[in-house]
Short mmCIF file of C-alpha atoms and ligand atoms in Angstrom, two decimals:
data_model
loop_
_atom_site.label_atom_id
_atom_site.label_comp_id
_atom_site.label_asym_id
_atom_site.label_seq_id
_atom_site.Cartn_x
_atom_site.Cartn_y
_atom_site.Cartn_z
CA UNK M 226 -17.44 134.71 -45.74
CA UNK M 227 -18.37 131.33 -46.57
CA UNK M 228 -15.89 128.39 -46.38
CA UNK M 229 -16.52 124.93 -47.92
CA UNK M 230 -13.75 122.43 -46.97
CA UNK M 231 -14.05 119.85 -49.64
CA UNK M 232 -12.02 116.64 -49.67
CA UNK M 233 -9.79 116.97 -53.25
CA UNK M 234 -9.03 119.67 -55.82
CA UNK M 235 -11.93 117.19 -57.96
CA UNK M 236 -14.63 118.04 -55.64
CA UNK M 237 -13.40 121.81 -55.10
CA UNK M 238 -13.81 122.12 -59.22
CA UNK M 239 -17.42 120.44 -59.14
CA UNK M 240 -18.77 122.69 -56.25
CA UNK M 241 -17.30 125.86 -57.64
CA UNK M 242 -18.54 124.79 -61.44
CA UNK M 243 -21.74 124.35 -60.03
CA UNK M 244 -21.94 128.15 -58.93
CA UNK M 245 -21.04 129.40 -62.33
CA UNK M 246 -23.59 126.60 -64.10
CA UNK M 247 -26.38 127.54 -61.73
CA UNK M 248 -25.85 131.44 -61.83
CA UNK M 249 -25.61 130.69 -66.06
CA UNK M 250 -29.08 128.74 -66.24
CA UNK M 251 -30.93 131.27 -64.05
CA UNK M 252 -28.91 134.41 -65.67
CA UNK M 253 -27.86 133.64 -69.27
CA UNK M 254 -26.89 137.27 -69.84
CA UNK M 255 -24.12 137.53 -67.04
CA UNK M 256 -21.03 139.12 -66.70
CA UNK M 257 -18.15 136.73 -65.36
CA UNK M 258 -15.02 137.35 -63.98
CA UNK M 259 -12.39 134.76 -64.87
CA UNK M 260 -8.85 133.73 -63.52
CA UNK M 261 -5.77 132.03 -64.76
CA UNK M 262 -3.17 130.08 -63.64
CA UNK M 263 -3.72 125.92 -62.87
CA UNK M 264 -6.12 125.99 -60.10
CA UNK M 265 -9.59 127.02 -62.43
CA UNK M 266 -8.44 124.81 -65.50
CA UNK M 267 -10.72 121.71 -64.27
CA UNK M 268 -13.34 124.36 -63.38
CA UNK M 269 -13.41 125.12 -66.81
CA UNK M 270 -13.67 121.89 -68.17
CA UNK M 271 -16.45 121.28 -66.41
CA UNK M 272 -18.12 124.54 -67.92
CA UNK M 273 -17.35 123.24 -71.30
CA UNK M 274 -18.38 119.86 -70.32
CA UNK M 275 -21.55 121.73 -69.56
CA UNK M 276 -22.04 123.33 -72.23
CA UNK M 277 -21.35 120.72 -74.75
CA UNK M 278 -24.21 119.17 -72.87
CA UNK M 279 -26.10 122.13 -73.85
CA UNK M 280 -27.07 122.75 -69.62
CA UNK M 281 -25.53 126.63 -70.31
CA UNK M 282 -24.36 128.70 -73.20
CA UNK M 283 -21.91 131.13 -73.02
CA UNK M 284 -23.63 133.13 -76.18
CA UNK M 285 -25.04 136.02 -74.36
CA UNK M 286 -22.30 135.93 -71.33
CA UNK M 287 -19.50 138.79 -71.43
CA UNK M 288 -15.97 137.92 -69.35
CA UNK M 289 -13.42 139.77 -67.82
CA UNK M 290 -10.33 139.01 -67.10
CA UNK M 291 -8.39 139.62 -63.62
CA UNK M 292 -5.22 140.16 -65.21
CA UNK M 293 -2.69 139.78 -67.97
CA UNK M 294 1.84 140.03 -68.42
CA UNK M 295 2.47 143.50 -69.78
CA UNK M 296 4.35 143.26 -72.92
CA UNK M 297 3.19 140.12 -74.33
CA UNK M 298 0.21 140.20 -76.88
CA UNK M 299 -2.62 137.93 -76.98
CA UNK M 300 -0.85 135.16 -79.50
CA UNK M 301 1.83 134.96 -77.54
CA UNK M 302 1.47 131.52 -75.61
CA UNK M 303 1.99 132.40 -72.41
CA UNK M 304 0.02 135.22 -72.49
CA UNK M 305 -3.41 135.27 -70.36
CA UNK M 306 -5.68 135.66 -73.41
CA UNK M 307 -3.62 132.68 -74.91
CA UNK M 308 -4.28 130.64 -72.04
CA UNK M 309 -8.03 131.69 -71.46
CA UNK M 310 -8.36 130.90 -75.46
CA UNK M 311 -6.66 127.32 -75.13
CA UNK M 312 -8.40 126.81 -71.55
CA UNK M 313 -12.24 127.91 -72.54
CA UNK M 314 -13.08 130.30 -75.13
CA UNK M 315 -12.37 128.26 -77.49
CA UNK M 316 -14.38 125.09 -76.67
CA UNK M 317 -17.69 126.81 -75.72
CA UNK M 318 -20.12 129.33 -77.52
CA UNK M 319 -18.98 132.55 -76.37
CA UNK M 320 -19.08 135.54 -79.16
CA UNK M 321 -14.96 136.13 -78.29
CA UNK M 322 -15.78 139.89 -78.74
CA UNK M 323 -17.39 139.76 -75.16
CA UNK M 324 -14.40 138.22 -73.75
CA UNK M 325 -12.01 141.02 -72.07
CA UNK M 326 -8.73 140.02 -71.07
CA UNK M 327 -6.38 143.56 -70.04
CA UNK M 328 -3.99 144.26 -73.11
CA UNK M 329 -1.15 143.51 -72.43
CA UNK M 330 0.41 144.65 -75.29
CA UNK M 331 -1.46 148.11 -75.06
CA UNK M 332 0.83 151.39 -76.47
CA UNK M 333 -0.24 153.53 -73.05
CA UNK M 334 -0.91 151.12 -70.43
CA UNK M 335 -2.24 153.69 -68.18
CA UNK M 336 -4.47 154.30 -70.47
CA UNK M 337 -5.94 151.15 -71.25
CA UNK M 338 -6.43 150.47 -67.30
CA UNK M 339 -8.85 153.19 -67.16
CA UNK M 340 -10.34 151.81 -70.20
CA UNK M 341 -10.91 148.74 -68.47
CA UNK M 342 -12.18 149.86 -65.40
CA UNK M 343 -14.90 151.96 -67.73
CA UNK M 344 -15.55 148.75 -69.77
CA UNK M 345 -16.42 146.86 -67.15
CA UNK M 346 -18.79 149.53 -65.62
CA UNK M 347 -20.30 150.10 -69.24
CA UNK M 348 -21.18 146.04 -68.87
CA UNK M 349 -22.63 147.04 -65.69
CA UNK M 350 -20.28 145.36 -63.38
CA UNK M 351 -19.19 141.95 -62.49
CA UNK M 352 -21.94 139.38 -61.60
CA UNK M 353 -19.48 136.60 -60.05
CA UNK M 354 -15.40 136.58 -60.23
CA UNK M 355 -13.86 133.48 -59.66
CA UNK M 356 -10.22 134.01 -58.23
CA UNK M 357 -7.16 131.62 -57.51
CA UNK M 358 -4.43 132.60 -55.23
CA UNK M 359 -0.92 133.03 -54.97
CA UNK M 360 1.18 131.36 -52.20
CA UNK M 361 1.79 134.70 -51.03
CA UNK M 362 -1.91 136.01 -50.46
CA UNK M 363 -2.09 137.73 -53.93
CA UNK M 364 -5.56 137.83 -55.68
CA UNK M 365 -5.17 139.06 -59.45
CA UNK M 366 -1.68 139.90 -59.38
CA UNK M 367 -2.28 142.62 -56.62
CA UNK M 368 0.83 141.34 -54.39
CA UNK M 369 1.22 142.43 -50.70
CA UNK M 370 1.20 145.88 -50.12
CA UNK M 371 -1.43 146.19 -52.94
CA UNK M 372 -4.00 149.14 -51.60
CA UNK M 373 -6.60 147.61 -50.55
CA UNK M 374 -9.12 149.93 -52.96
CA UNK M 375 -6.98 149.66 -55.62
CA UNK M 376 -8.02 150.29 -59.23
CA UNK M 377 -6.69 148.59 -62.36
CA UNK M 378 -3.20 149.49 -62.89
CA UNK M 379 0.37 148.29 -63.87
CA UNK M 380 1.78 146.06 -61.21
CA UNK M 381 5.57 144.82 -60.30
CA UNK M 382 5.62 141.37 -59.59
CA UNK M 383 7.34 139.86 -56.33
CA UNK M 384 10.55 137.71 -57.02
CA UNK M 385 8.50 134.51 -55.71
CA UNK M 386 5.73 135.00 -58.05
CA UNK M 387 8.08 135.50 -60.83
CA UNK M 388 9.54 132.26 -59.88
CA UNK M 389 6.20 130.04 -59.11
CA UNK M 390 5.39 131.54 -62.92
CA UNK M 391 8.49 130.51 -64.33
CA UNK M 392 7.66 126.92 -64.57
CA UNK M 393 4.92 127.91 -67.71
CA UNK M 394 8.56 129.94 -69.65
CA UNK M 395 11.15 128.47 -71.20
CA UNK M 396 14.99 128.47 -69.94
CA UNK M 397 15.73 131.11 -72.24
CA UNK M 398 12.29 132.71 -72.82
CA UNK M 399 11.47 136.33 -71.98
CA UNK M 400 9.13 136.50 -68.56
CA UNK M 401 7.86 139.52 -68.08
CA UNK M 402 8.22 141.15 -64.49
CA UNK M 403 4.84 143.72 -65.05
CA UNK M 404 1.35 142.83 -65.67
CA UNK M 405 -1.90 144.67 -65.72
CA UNK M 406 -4.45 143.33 -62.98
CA UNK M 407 -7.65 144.56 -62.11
CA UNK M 408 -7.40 146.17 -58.48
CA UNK M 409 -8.85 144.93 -55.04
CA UNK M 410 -11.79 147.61 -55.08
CA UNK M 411 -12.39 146.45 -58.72
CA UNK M 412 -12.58 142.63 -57.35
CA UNK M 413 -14.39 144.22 -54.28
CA UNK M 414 -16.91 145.74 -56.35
CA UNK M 415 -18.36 142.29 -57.73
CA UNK M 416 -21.75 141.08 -56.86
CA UNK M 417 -20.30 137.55 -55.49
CA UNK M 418 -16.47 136.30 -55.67
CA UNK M 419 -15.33 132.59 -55.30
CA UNK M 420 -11.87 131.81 -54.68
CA UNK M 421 -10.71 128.13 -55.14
CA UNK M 422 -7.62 127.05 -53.59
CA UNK M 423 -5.94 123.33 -53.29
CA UNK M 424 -2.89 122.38 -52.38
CA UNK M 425 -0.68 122.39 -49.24
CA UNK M 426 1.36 124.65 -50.88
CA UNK M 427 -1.45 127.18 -50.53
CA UNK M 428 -2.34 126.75 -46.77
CA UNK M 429 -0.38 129.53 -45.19
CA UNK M 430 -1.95 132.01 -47.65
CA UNK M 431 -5.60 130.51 -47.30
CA UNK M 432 -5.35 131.00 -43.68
CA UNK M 433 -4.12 134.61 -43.48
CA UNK M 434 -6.88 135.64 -46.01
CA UNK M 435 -9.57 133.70 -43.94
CA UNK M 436 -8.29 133.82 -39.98
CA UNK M 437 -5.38 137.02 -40.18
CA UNK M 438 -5.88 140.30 -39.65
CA UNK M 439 -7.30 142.49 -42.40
CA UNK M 440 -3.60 143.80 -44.06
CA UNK M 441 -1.93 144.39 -47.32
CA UNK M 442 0.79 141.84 -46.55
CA UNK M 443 -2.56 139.27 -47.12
CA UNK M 444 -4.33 140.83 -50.27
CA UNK M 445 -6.82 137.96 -50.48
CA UNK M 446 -7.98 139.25 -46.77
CA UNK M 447 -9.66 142.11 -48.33
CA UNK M 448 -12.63 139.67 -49.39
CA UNK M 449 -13.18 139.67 -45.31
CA UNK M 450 -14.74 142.87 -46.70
CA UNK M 451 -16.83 141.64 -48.60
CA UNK M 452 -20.66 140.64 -48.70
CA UNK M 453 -20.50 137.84 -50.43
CA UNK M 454 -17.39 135.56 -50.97
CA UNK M 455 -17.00 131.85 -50.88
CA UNK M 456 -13.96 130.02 -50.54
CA UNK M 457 -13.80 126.83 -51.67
CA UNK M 458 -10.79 124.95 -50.63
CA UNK M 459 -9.80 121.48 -50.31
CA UNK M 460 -8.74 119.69 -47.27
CA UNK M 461 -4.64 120.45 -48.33
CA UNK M 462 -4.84 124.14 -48.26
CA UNK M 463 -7.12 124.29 -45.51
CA UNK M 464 -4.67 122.29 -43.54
CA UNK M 465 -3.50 125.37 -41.53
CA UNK M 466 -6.91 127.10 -40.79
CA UNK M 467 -7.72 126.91 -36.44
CA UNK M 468 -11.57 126.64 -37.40
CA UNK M 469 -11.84 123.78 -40.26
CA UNK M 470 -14.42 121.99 -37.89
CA UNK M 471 -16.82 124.93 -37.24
CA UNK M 472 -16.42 125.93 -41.10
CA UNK M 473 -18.06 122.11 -42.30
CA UNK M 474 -20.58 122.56 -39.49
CA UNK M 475 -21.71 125.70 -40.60
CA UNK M 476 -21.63 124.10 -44.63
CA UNK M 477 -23.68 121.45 -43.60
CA UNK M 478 -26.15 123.53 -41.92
CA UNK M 479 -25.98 125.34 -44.98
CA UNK M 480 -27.08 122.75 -47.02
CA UNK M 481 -29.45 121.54 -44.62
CA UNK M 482 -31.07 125.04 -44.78
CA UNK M 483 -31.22 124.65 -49.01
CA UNK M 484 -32.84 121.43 -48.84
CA UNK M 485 -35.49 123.01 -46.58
CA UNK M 486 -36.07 125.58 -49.14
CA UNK M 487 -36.51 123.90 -51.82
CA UNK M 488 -39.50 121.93 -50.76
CA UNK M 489 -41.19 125.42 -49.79
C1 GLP I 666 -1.03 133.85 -61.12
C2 GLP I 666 -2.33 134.58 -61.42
C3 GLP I 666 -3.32 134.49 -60.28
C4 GLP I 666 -3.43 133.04 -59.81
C5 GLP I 666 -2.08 132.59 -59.32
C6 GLP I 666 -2.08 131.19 -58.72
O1 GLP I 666 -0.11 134.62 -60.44
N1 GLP I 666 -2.10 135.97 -61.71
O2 GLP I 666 -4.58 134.97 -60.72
O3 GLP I 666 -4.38 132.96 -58.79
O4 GLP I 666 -1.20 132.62 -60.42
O5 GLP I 666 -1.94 130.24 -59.74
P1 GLP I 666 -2.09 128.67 -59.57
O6 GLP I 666 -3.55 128.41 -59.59
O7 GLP I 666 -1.38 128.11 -60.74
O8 GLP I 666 -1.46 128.32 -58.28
#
């Protein structure tokens, strides 16, 4: 895994913007995975930022979504389609028929995970899937005890993400306690993830994914699986991580190593 320590949730935007813009100019025709919640909102505005620019277009990319409330339909505002409409779609050139967010409102929601799943395979797979993270450990919303192969299915979500989701309802609105999230092998099965994290409020969960053990009660550790994921955190949530000197060592040795290439 790679970890980049970067100094605000500013700088962890820009670096993690910079992997989508790059992967964009050199592969116009990718497939992207996309998150929700606060954390990747200024990652998006740099994408559209971007794009107004005209440095990438979004015309020949296809998304997919991680996840979405079961039971609320795409106009309804705090739905995941509303948000990724409000947040991005609408502000760059994507053709919104490539953009997959999991119905939510779907008849037979059994159904329309396996439908996903086979959509997503059809688009031949996920070239980079940007994740947040819950202050729990959950990627998607595959909370702890998730199976770490899972597929996309129905989930029940945990009392404290309910709550740390409540601030987006109102007082008397209906919050749903399902949702339909991609699984951990589906995440797992994309080319490259990045997962962006700020915030002391994320620190405990940033450092069981990075430093714990390999376990269910961590979902986010299951990207210690994986061939090639990048966190990029700021200096708040890596707060609680043992190796946060070793980690910018290694980054700048990282960088030093791209600079060297480049002048090949
Ligand atoms: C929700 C989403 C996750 C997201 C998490 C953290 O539960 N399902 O995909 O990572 O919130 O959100 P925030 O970035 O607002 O802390």
């Amino acid at each position: 895994m790679q970890v980049v320590i970067l100094e605000n949730p500013d700088a962890v935007a820009e670096y993690g913007s910079q992997i989508f813009i790059n992967r964009l100019k050199s592969s116009p025709k990718s497939v992207l995975g996309l998150a929700t919640g606060s954390t990747p909102v200024a990652l998006y505005k740099k994408l559209i930022e971007a794009c107004e620019a005209k440095e990438i277009s979004f015309s020949d990319v296809t998304t997919f979504n991680l996840d979405e409330y079961l039971g609320l339909s795409g106009e309804h505002p705090q739905s995941y389609r509303y948000f990724m409409n409000e947040q991005l779609f609408n502000h760059v050139d994507v053709n919104t028929a490539n953009t997959y967010v999991p119905p939510g409102s779907a008849e037979n929601p059994v159904v329309a995970c396996k439908e996903y799943e086979d959509l997503i395979k059809q688009n031949g797979g996920i070239d980079i899937q940007l994740l947040g993270i819950g202050r729990n450990g959950h990627i998607g919303f595959n909370e702890p005890s998730s199976g770490l192969m899972s597929r996309t299915r129905v989930k029940t979500l945990t009392k404290e993400t309910i709550e740390d989701n409540a601030r987006f309802f109102g007082p008397d609105e209906f919050q749903p306690h399902l949702s339909i999230t991609m699984g951990i092998g589906t995440i797992l099965d994309s080319r490259k993830v990045v997962l962006l994290a700020t915030g002391e409020n994320k620190a405990d969960a940033v450092r069981d994914a990075i430093e714990g053990p390999l376990a269910a009660s961590c979902p986010a550790s299951a990207l210690q699986l994986h061939q090639n994921a990048v966190f990029v955190v700021d200096e708040a949530a890596a707060s609680k991580l043992s190796q946060c000197d070793f980690y910018k060592h290694i980054e700048q040795e990282n960088q030093k190593l791209i600079q060297q290439l480049a002048t090949l």
